[in-house]
Amino acid sequence: MSDWNRGEEQQESPERELPLPEDMIPGMEPREGGDGVELGGWSKPSGSSSGKEGQEAKKESIPRELDQVLKKLEEEMGLGVSFDLVIREMTFGNRKTALFCMNGLVKDELLTEIIKRLTYLQAEDIDSDALQAFLDLYVPAAQVNKHDDWIKLMTLVLSGATALFIDGEPNALIVDAKNYPARGLEEPSTERVVRGARDGFNETMLVNVSLVRRRLRDPKLRYELMQVGERTKTDVCVAYIEDIADEELVKSIKHKIGMVKLDGLPLADKQLEEATIKRGWSPFPLVRYSERPDTVASHLLEGSVAVFVDTSPSVMTLPTTYTDLMQHAEENRQTPTIGTYLRWVRFIGILMSLFMLPLWLLFVMHPEYKPPIMDFIGPNEKGKIPLFVQFLLAEIGIDLLRMASVHTPTSLAAAMSLVAAILIGDIAVKTGVFVNEVILYMAIAAIGMFATPSYELGLANRLVRLTLIMAVAAFSVPGLVVATTAIFILLVKERSLNRPYMWPIIPFDARGVWNIVVRQPVLFNRKRPNILRPQQQDKMPKSND
């Protein structure tokens, strides 16, 4: 028997829309406030964001007779049909009991120890209030609670808890005997660093929040638990530092999550993102995903909000900007000079992946626009198909290779790479399907896309490049100018949780631009980003000397 992943009853959202803050103004005064009530290891959502105002959740009483409990379990839970449902009936101190749990989601050793302890009970040890006696004296577990709501009780059992029913009692005990099935902690493959921690998130939410808590020993760090999905009841945790994060931002995120009405989130955080933050066809990511606990902890200290979704090894940090998605943890693991250099190289690579192919195609189609210093640009021999079609075929070919590499077993990856290199790099050129320069520039563009830290932004930039290539092929210079302007306007209009997506460029923030262009030394970077509207603007504690 092993593991548990859920927790408390489903949090419902408020009926009315919460007011959202106005657009960010650089240099605005930070607000103060923020309240939350600590509840065990989690924080209970406070205010209107934690449930419907003036409404009570549905509640169903627990049958007093144990026979009725067993009958109800058979009818509603499928006891006797589903093999993973376990019921253990025993008599302790002349009181009939039943232990109900999910096989594979609980700790065998703890439940065995509880049963062993209860076998020593005698009839004279049990008074009229048997359930209270079991709770206070005879169940040796760290977390034991009394419940009188059948619906909540079954949700907790499906989450991995264990229910103890006692004949004649209107309540039941919930024993926290969860055991999470989880893979080991490994370094994320998409966020590798030369120096730094090698632990990364896995699919178990409690492990993930513990990795962040280990790095942030701040009593103001809050983990608020919600549940999404009528059927899956997926655990969602909203994390923030109470006296740093913007209170309105936290309320807005909890409100949006509470408003989600779906059967479930089998695809975890990606479905939650589409249901809350990203409502439309824009390809640009409006949240940042990370599988590194040190990166998430760093964002929380800046004033961001992190959203953990159970069964997902990645964590969303909100809000985000286009420039934020172009930064990587490696830059902060090197000296400021090297980090700045790496950042510039990455920015140049991304810009080249966007504009190199459209500009090359423009200069080949219209040599009169080509500066004299670039006379060497252009194919010596034309292929058998138009250059525009060559670019489209090359783009599709690279996408096919990328998808094939994902689905190819590791033992065959080298063979697939060899075949791809021969077919595309050699035979395709010799047969005249492609010209050499198309292959060269497509390779440079692909490298720029793979150098983009955010995988989602890299895919969005690929669509931007295809759009610019088609605009150049159709309308030459006007097409390139109009398409570039339209895409930039689209980016400017995008908002991540009511924050401008193109900050600090539009609206312009000089300090924000400087911090993006130059990787500041730690002791020089003393202010949190204005876009987050943190309650505390200063990062460094002030000295009393």
Coordinates of C-alpha atoms in Angstrom, one line a residue:
M1 CA 0.0 0.0 0.0
S2 CA 1.3 3.5 -0.8
D3 CA 0.3 7.1 -1.3
W4 CA -1.9 10.2 -1.0
N5 CA -2.2 13.3 -3.0
R6 CA -5.1 15.3 -1.9
G7 CA -6.4 17.2 1.1
E8 CA -9.2 19.4 2.0
E9 CA -12.7 19.9 0.5
Q10 CA -13.1 21.8 -2.7
Q11 CA -12.8 25.5 -2.4
E12 CA -15.4 27.4 -4.4
S13 CA -15.0 30.8 -5.9
P14 CA -16.9 34.0 -5.1
E15 CA -20.0 35.0 -7.1
R16 CA -18.8 38.5 -7.9
E17 CA -15.7 39.5 -9.9
L18 CA -13.0 41.0 -7.7
P19 CA -11.7 44.4 -8.7
L20 CA -8.4 44.2 -10.4
P21 CA -5.7 46.9 -9.9
E22 CA -5.0 49.6 -12.4
D23 CA -2.1 49.5 -14.8
M24 CA 1.3 49.6 -13.2
I25 CA 3.0 53.0 -13.0
P26 CA 6.8 52.9 -12.5
G27 CA 7.7 54.4 -9.2
M28 CA 4.3 53.9 -7.6
E29 CA 4.1 53.6 -3.8
P30 CA 3.8 50.0 -2.6
R31 CA 0.7 49.0 -0.7
E32 CA 0.6 47.4 2.7
G33 CA -1.6 44.6 3.9
G34 CA -2.3 40.9 3.3
D35 CA -3.8 38.5 5.7
G36 CA -4.1 34.8 5.9
V37 CA -4.8 32.2 8.6
E38 CA -2.2 29.5 9.1
L39 CA -3.8 26.1 9.2
G40 CA -1.4 23.2 9.9
G41 CA 1.1 22.9 7.2
W42 CA -1.1 24.9 4.8
S43 CA -2.7 28.3 5.0
K44 CA -6.5 28.5 4.8
P45 CA -7.7 30.9 2.1
S46 CA -9.1 34.0 3.7
G47 CA -11.7 36.4 2.5
S48 CA -14.1 36.0 -0.4
S49 CA -11.5 34.1 -2.5
S50 CA -11.9 30.9 -0.4
G51 CA -15.5 30.1 -1.1
K52 CA -19.0 31.3 -2.0
E53 CA -20.1 34.1 0.3
G54 CA -23.2 33.3 2.3
Q55 CA -23.5 29.8 0.9
E56 CA -22.7 26.5 2.7
A57 CA -21.2 23.5 0.9
K58 CA -23.3 20.3 0.6
K59 CA -23.1 18.2 3.7
E60 CA -24.2 14.6 4.2
S61 CA -24.3 12.8 7.6
I62 CA -22.5 9.6 8.3
P63 CA -24.7 6.6 9.2
R64 CA -24.5 5.5 12.8
E65 CA -24.8 1.8 12.1
L66 CA -21.7 0.1 10.7
D67 CA -23.9 -2.1 8.4
Q68 CA -25.4 1.0 6.8
V69 CA -21.9 2.4 6.3
L70 CA -20.8 -0.7 4.5
K71 CA -23.9 -0.7 2.3
K72 CA -23.3 3.0 1.5
L73 CA -19.7 2.2 0.6
E74 CA -20.9 -0.5 -1.8
E75 CA -23.4 1.7 -3.5
E76 CA -21.4 4.9 -3.8
M77 CA -17.8 3.9 -3.8
G78 CA -17.9 0.5 -5.5
L79 CA -16.7 -1.5 -2.5
G80 CA -16.4 -5.1 -3.7
V81 CA -16.1 -4.1 -7.3
S82 CA -13.0 -1.9 -7.3
F83 CA -10.0 -4.0 -6.2
D84 CA -8.1 -1.1 -4.7
L85 CA -10.7 -0.4 -2.0
V86 CA -9.8 -1.9 1.3
I87 CA -12.1 -2.5 4.2
R88 CA -10.8 -4.1 7.5
E89 CA -13.5 -4.9 10.0
M90 CA -12.4 -5.7 13.6
T91 CA -13.8 -5.5 17.1
F92 CA -12.0 -3.5 19.8
G93 CA -13.3 -3.4 23.3
N94 CA -16.6 -4.9 22.3
R95 CA -17.0 -2.1 19.7
K96 CA -17.3 -3.0 16.0
T97 CA -15.0 -0.9 13.8
A98 CA -14.1 -0.7 10.1
L99 CA -10.9 0.7 8.6
F100 CA -11.5 2.0 5.1
C101 CA -8.7 3.1 2.7
M102 CA -7.3 3.0 -0.8
N103 CA -4.7 0.3 -1.5
G104 CA -1.6 1.9 -2.8
L105 CA -2.1 5.3 -1.2
V106 CA -1.4 4.5 2.4
K107 CA 1.4 3.3 4.6
D108 CA 1.1 -0.3 5.6
E109 CA 3.4 0.0 8.6
L110 CA 1.5 2.9 10.2
L111 CA -2.0 1.2 9.8
T112 CA -0.6 -2.1 11.1
E113 CA 0.8 -0.3 14.2
I114 CA -2.6 1.4 14.8
I115 CA -4.4 -2.0 14.6
K116 CA -1.8 -3.6 16.9
R117 CA -2.3 -0.9 19.5
L118 CA -6.1 -1.2 19.3
T119 CA -6.1 -4.9 19.9
Y120 CA -5.0 -4.3 23.5
L121 CA -8.3 -2.5 24.3
Q122 CA -10.7 -4.1 26.8
A123 CA -14.4 -3.4 27.2
E124 CA -13.8 -1.4 30.3
D125 CA -11.4 0.9 28.4
I126 CA -14.2 2.2 26.2
D127 CA -16.8 4.6 27.7
S128 CA -19.9 6.0 26.1
D129 CA -18.0 8.4 23.8
A130 CA -15.9 5.7 22.1
L131 CA -14.9 7.9 19.2
Q132 CA -13.5 10.6 21.4
A133 CA -11.6 8.0 23.4
F134 CA -10.1 6.6 20.2
L135 CA -9.1 10.1 19.1
D136 CA -7.5 11.2 22.3
L137 CA -6.0 7.9 23.6
Y138 CA -5.8 4.9 21.4
V139 CA -4.9 5.9 17.8
P140 CA -1.1 6.4 17.6
A141 CA -0.8 8.7 14.6
A142 CA 0.5 12.2 14.3
Q143 CA -2.6 13.6 12.4
V144 CA -6.0 12.3 13.4
N145 CA -9.2 14.3 12.9
K146 CA -12.9 13.8 13.6
H147 CA -15.4 14.3 10.7
D148 CA -19.2 14.2 10.5
D149 CA -19.5 15.0 6.7
W150 CA -19.7 11.9 4.5
I151 CA -18.9 13.7 1.3
K152 CA -15.8 15.3 2.7
L153 CA -14.8 12.0 4.3
M154 CA -14.9 10.2 1.0
T155 CA -12.9 12.9 -0.7
L156 CA -10.2 12.6 1.9
V157 CA -10.1 8.8 1.5
L158 CA -9.8 9.1 -2.2
S159 CA -7.0 11.4 -1.6
G160 CA -5.1 8.8 0.4
A161 CA -6.3 9.2 4.0
T162 CA -7.8 6.4 6.1
A163 CA -11.3 6.4 7.6
L164 CA -12.0 4.6 10.9
F165 CA -15.8 4.0 11.5
I166 CA -17.1 2.9 14.9
D167 CA -20.4 1.3 15.2
G168 CA -23.0 3.6 16.9
E169 CA -21.0 6.8 16.3
P170 CA -22.3 9.6 14.0
N171 CA -18.7 10.7 13.3
A172 CA -15.6 9.0 11.9
L173 CA -11.9 9.4 12.4
I174 CA -9.6 10.4 9.5
V175 CA -6.0 9.1 10.0
D176 CA -3.3 10.7 8.0
A177 CA -1.4 7.6 6.8
K178 CA -0.6 8.8 3.3
N179 CA 2.4 7.5 1.3
Y180 CA 3.2 9.4 -1.9
P181 CA 4.4 7.4 -4.9
A182 CA 7.1 9.6 -6.3
R183 CA 10.2 9.3 -8.5
G184 CA 13.5 10.5 -7.2
L185 CA 14.6 14.1 -7.4
E186 CA 16.5 14.8 -10.6
E187 CA 17.8 17.8 -12.3
P188 CA 15.3 19.2 -14.9
S189 CA 16.4 18.4 -18.4
T190 CA 15.3 21.8 -19.8
E191 CA 16.8 23.9 -17.0
R192 CA 20.3 22.5 -16.5
V193 CA 23.1 24.6 -15.0
V194 CA 26.8 24.1 -14.8
R195 CA 26.9 25.2 -11.2
G196 CA 24.0 24.9 -8.8
A197 CA 21.5 22.6 -7.2
R198 CA 20.6 19.4 -9.0
D199 CA 17.2 18.7 -7.4
G200 CA 14.1 19.4 -9.4
F201 CA 10.4 19.0 -8.8
N202 CA 8.6 15.7 -9.3
E203 CA 4.9 14.8 -9.7
T204 CA 4.1 14.9 -5.9
M205 CA 3.0 18.3 -4.7
L206 CA 3.9 17.9 -1.1
V207 CA 7.5 17.1 -2.2
N208 CA 7.6 20.2 -4.4
V209 CA 6.3 22.6 -1.7
S210 CA 8.8 21.1 0.7
L211 CA 11.7 21.8 -1.7
V212 CA 10.7 25.4 -1.8
R213 CA 10.1 25.6 2.0
R214 CA 13.6 24.3 2.5
R215 CA 15.0 27.3 0.6
L216 CA 12.5 29.9 2.1
R217 CA 12.4 29.5 5.9
D218 CA 10.2 32.5 6.1
P219 CA 7.2 32.4 8.5
K220 CA 5.4 34.7 6.1
L221 CA 5.5 32.1 3.3
R222 CA 1.9 30.9 2.7
Y223 CA 0.7 27.7 1.0
E224 CA -3.1 27.9 0.3
L225 CA -4.7 24.7 -0.8
M226 CA -7.6 24.6 -3.2
Q227 CA -9.2 21.8 -5.3
V228 CA -10.3 22.0 -8.9
G229 CA -12.4 19.5 -10.8
E230 CA -15.7 18.0 -10.0
R231 CA -14.4 14.5 -10.6
T232 CA -10.6 14.7 -10.2
K233 CA -10.6 17.1 -7.3
T234 CA -7.0 18.0 -8.2
D235 CA -5.0 19.8 -5.5
V236 CA -3.8 23.2 -6.4
C237 CA -1.6 25.2 -4.1
V238 CA -1.2 29.0 -4.3
A239 CA 2.2 30.1 -2.8
Y240 CA 3.3 33.6 -1.9
I241 CA 5.1 35.6 0.8
E242 CA 2.4 37.4 2.7
D243 CA 4.2 40.7 3.4
I244 CA 5.8 40.9 -0.1
A245 CA 3.3 39.8 -2.7
D246 CA 0.6 42.2 -3.9
E247 CA -2.6 41.4 -2.0
E248 CA -4.8 42.1 -5.0
L249 CA -2.7 39.9 -7.2
V250 CA -3.1 37.0 -4.8
K251 CA -6.8 37.5 -4.5
S252 CA -7.2 37.7 -8.3
I253 CA -5.3 34.4 -8.8
K254 CA -7.3 32.6 -6.1
H255 CA -10.5 34.0 -7.6
K256 CA -9.7 32.8 -11.1
I257 CA -8.8 29.3 -9.9
G258 CA -12.0 29.1 -7.8
M259 CA -14.1 30.1 -10.9
V260 CA -12.9 27.1 -12.9
K261 CA -15.7 24.6 -13.6
L262 CA -14.4 21.5 -15.2
D263 CA -14.7 17.7 -14.7
G264 CA -11.0 17.6 -13.9
L265 CA -7.4 18.5 -14.7
P266 CA -5.8 15.3 -16.0
L267 CA -3.2 17.4 -17.8
A268 CA -2.6 19.4 -14.6
D269 CA -1.0 22.9 -14.8
K270 CA -1.4 23.4 -18.6
Q271 CA -5.2 22.9 -18.4
L272 CA -5.3 25.2 -15.3
E273 CA -3.4 27.9 -17.2
E274 CA -5.8 27.8 -20.2
A275 CA -8.8 27.8 -17.8
T276 CA -7.6 30.8 -15.8
I277 CA -4.9 32.9 -17.4
K278 CA -4.8 32.2 -21.1
R279 CA -8.2 32.6 -22.8
G280 CA -7.6 32.9 -26.5
W281 CA -5.5 32.0 -29.5
S282 CA -2.4 34.0 -28.9
P283 CA 0.7 31.7 -29.0
F284 CA 2.7 33.7 -26.5
P285 CA 2.9 32.1 -23.0
L286 CA 1.5 34.3 -20.2
V287 CA 2.9 32.2 -17.3
R288 CA 6.4 31.0 -16.7
Y289 CA 7.0 27.3 -16.0
S290 CA 9.9 26.1 -13.9
E291 CA 11.0 22.7 -12.6
R292 CA 13.7 24.2 -10.4
P293 CA 12.9 25.0 -6.7
D294 CA 15.6 27.6 -6.5
T295 CA 14.1 29.5 -9.4
V296 CA 10.6 29.4 -7.9
A297 CA 12.0 30.5 -4.5
S298 CA 13.8 33.4 -6.2
H299 CA 10.5 34.5 -7.9
L300 CA 8.6 34.3 -4.6
L301 CA 11.2 36.6 -3.0
E302 CA 10.6 39.1 -5.9
G303 CA 6.9 39.2 -5.1
S304 CA 5.6 36.7 -7.6
V305 CA 2.9 34.1 -6.9
A306 CA 3.6 30.4 -7.5
V307 CA 0.9 27.9 -8.4
F308 CA 1.6 24.2 -7.7
V309 CA -0.6 21.6 -9.3
D310 CA -0.6 18.0 -8.0
T311 CA 0.8 15.4 -10.5
S312 CA 2.8 18.1 -12.4
P313 CA 6.6 18.4 -12.1
S314 CA 6.5 22.1 -13.2
V315 CA 5.3 25.1 -11.2
M316 CA 3.7 28.3 -12.7
T317 CA 5.0 31.7 -11.5
L318 CA 2.8 34.7 -12.1
P319 CA 2.7 37.2 -13.5
T320 CA 5.4 37.1 -16.2
T321 CA 6.7 39.2 -19.1
Y322 CA 8.3 38.5 -22.5
T323 CA 11.7 39.5 -21.2
D324 CA 11.4 37.4 -18.1
L325 CA 10.9 34.3 -20.3
M326 CA 14.2 35.1 -22.0
Q327 CA 16.3 34.7 -18.8
H328 CA 17.9 31.6 -17.4
A329 CA 19.1 30.4 -14.0
E330 CA 22.6 29.9 -15.4
E331 CA 23.1 33.7 -15.7
N332 CA 22.8 34.0 -11.9
R333 CA 25.1 31.1 -11.3
Q334 CA 28.1 32.9 -12.9
T335 CA 29.8 36.2 -12.1
P336 CA 27.9 39.4 -13.1
T337 CA 30.2 39.9 -16.1
I338 CA 29.9 36.4 -17.4
G339 CA 26.2 36.4 -16.6
T340 CA 25.7 39.6 -18.6
Y341 CA 27.7 38.1 -21.5
L342 CA 25.6 35.0 -21.5
R343 CA 22.4 37.0 -21.4
W344 CA 23.5 39.1 -24.4
V345 CA 24.4 36.0 -26.4
R346 CA 21.0 34.5 -25.7
F347 CA 19.2 37.7 -26.7
I348 CA 21.2 37.9 -29.9
G349 CA 20.4 34.3 -30.7
I350 CA 16.7 34.8 -30.2
L351 CA 16.7 37.9 -32.4
M352 CA 18.6 36.1 -35.1
S353 CA 16.2 33.2 -35.0
L354 CA 13.3 35.7 -35.6
F355 CA 14.8 38.0 -38.2
M356 CA 17.7 36.3 -40.0
L357 CA 15.6 34.1 -42.4
P358 CA 13.1 36.9 -43.3
L359 CA 15.9 39.4 -44.0
W360 CA 18.0 36.9 -46.0
L361 CA 14.9 36.0 -48.1
L362 CA 14.3 39.7 -48.6
F363 CA 17.9 40.4 -49.8
V364 CA 17.8 37.4 -52.2
M365 CA 14.4 38.4 -53.7
H366 CA 15.4 42.1 -53.9
P367 CA 19.2 42.5 -54.2
E368 CA 18.8 46.2 -54.6
Y369 CA 18.0 46.4 -50.8
K370 CA 21.3 44.6 -49.9
P371 CA 24.1 46.8 -48.6
P372 CA 27.4 46.5 -50.4
I373 CA 29.1 45.0 -47.4
M374 CA 26.6 42.1 -47.7
D375 CA 27.3 41.2 -51.3
F376 CA 28.3 37.7 -50.3
I377 CA 24.8 37.0 -49.2
G378 CA 22.7 35.0 -51.6
P379 CA 22.8 31.5 -53.1
N380 CA 25.2 30.8 -56.0
E381 CA 22.8 28.3 -57.5
K382 CA 19.0 28.3 -57.2
G383 CA 17.3 25.1 -56.1
K384 CA 14.6 23.3 -58.1
I385 CA 11.9 24.7 -55.8
P386 CA 11.3 28.4 -54.8
L387 CA 13.2 29.6 -51.7
F388 CA 10.0 30.4 -49.9
V389 CA 8.9 26.8 -50.2
Q390 CA 12.3 25.6 -49.1
F391 CA 12.0 27.6 -45.9
L392 CA 8.5 26.1 -45.2
L393 CA 9.8 22.6 -45.9
A394 CA 12.8 23.1 -43.7
E395 CA 10.7 24.5 -40.8
I396 CA 8.3 21.5 -41.0
G397 CA 11.3 19.2 -41.2
I398 CA 12.8 20.5 -38.1
D399 CA 9.5 20.3 -36.2
L400 CA 9.2 16.6 -37.4
L401 CA 12.7 15.9 -36.2
R402 CA 12.0 17.5 -32.8
M403 CA 8.8 15.5 -32.4
A404 CA 10.6 12.3 -33.5
S405 CA 13.4 12.9 -31.0
V406 CA 10.8 13.1 -28.2
H407 CA 9.2 9.7 -29.2
T408 CA 12.4 7.9 -30.1
P409 CA 13.9 5.5 -27.5
T410 CA 17.2 6.6 -26.1
S411 CA 19.0 3.7 -27.6
L412 CA 17.9 4.7 -31.1
A413 CA 18.4 8.5 -30.8
A414 CA 21.9 8.4 -32.2
A415 CA 20.8 6.4 -35.2
M416 CA 17.9 8.8 -35.9
S417 CA 20.3 11.8 -35.7
L418 CA 22.6 10.2 -38.2
V419 CA 19.8 9.5 -40.6
A420 CA 18.4 13.0 -40.3
A421 CA 21.9 14.6 -40.9
I422 CA 22.4 12.5 -44.0
L423 CA 18.9 13.1 -45.5
I424 CA 18.7 16.8 -44.8
G425 CA 22.3 17.9 -44.6
D426 CA 23.7 16.1 -47.6
I427 CA 21.3 14.4 -50.0
A428 CA 18.7 17.2 -49.9
V429 CA 21.4 19.7 -51.1
K430 CA 22.9 17.4 -53.7
T431 CA 19.5 16.6 -55.2
G432 CA 18.7 20.3 -55.5
V433 CA 15.8 20.3 -53.1
F434 CA 17.6 22.8 -50.8
V435 CA 20.4 25.3 -51.3
N436 CA 23.3 25.3 -48.9
E437 CA 22.4 28.7 -47.4
V438 CA 18.9 27.7 -46.5
I439 CA 20.2 24.8 -44.5
L440 CA 22.8 27.0 -42.8
Y441 CA 20.4 29.8 -41.8
M442 CA 17.7 27.3 -40.8
A443 CA 20.3 25.7 -38.5
I444 CA 21.2 29.0 -36.9
A445 CA 17.5 29.8 -36.4
A446 CA 16.9 26.4 -34.8
I447 CA 19.8 27.0 -32.4
G448 CA 18.3 30.3 -31.4
M449 CA 15.0 28.7 -30.7
F450 CA 16.6 25.9 -28.6
A451 CA 18.6 28.6 -26.7
T452 CA 15.4 30.2 -25.6
P453 CA 14.9 29.3 -21.9
S454 CA 11.1 29.0 -22.1
Y455 CA 10.1 26.1 -24.4
E456 CA 6.7 27.7 -24.9
L457 CA 8.2 31.0 -26.0
G458 CA 10.5 29.2 -28.4
L459 CA 7.5 27.6 -30.1
A460 CA 5.7 31.0 -30.3
N461 CA 8.8 32.6 -31.8
R462 CA 8.8 29.9 -34.5
L463 CA 5.3 30.9 -35.5
V464 CA 6.5 34.5 -35.6
R465 CA 9.3 33.6 -37.9
L466 CA 7.0 31.7 -40.2
T467 CA 4.7 34.7 -40.3
L468 CA 7.5 37.1 -41.2
I469 CA 8.8 34.8 -43.9
M470 CA 5.3 34.6 -45.5
A471 CA 4.9 38.4 -45.2
V472 CA 8.3 38.9 -47.0
A473 CA 7.4 36.4 -49.7
A474 CA 4.1 38.0 -50.4
F475 CA 4.7 41.8 -49.9
S476 CA 8.4 42.3 -49.7
V477 CA 9.5 45.2 -47.5
P478 CA 6.0 46.5 -46.7
G479 CA 5.1 43.0 -45.6
L480 CA 8.0 42.7 -43.2
V481 CA 7.4 46.1 -41.7
V482 CA 3.6 45.6 -41.3
A483 CA 3.9 42.1 -39.9
T484 CA 6.6 43.1 -37.4
T485 CA 4.6 46.1 -36.3
A486 CA 1.4 44.0 -35.9
I487 CA 3.2 41.3 -33.9
F488 CA 4.8 44.0 -31.6
I489 CA 1.3 45.6 -31.1
L490 CA -0.1 42.2 -30.2
L491 CA 2.7 41.8 -27.6
V492 CA 2.0 45.2 -26.2
K493 CA -1.7 44.5 -25.9
E494 CA -1.1 41.2 -24.1
R495 CA -1.5 41.2 -20.3
S496 CA -0.5 38.6 -17.7
L497 CA -2.9 39.0 -14.8
N498 CA -3.5 42.7 -15.7
R499 CA 0.3 43.3 -15.9
P500 CA 1.8 44.6 -19.2
Y501 CA 3.5 41.8 -21.1
M502 CA 6.2 44.0 -22.7
W503 CA 7.3 45.6 -19.4
P504 CA 9.8 47.3 -18.9
I505 CA 9.9 48.4 -22.6
I506 CA 6.2 49.5 -22.7
P507 CA 5.5 51.0 -20.3
F508 CA 9.1 52.1 -20.1
D509 CA 11.0 51.5 -16.9
A510 CA 14.6 52.6 -17.0
R511 CA 15.6 50.6 -13.9
G512 CA 13.8 47.5 -15.2
V513 CA 15.5 47.8 -18.6
W514 CA 18.9 48.1 -17.0
N515 CA 18.3 45.0 -14.8
I516 CA 17.4 43.0 -17.9
V517 CA 20.3 44.2 -20.1
V518 CA 22.9 43.8 -17.3
R519 CA 23.0 41.0 -14.8
Q520 CA 23.4 43.1 -11.6
P521 CA 25.6 42.0 -8.7
V522 CA 23.5 40.7 -5.8
L523 CA 24.3 43.6 -3.5
F524 CA 23.6 46.2 -6.2
N525 CA 20.1 44.8 -7.0
R526 CA 18.2 46.2 -4.0
K527 CA 14.8 46.9 -5.5
R528 CA 12.0 44.5 -6.5
P529 CA 10.4 44.9 -9.9
N530 CA 7.7 47.6 -10.1
I531 CA 5.5 45.5 -12.2
L532 CA 4.9 43.1 -9.3
R533 CA 3.7 46.0 -7.1
P534 CA 5.4 44.4 -4.0
Q535 CA 4.4 45.6 -0.5
Q536 CA 8.0 45.9 0.3
Q537 CA 10.1 47.5 -2.4
D538 CA 13.5 47.1 -0.8
K539 CA 15.1 43.6 -0.9
M540 CA 17.8 44.3 1.6
P541 CA 17.1 44.7 5.3
K542 CA 18.1 48.1 6.6
S543 CA 20.9 48.2 9.1
N544 CA 20.4 49.7 12.5
D545 CA 23.9 51.0 12.7

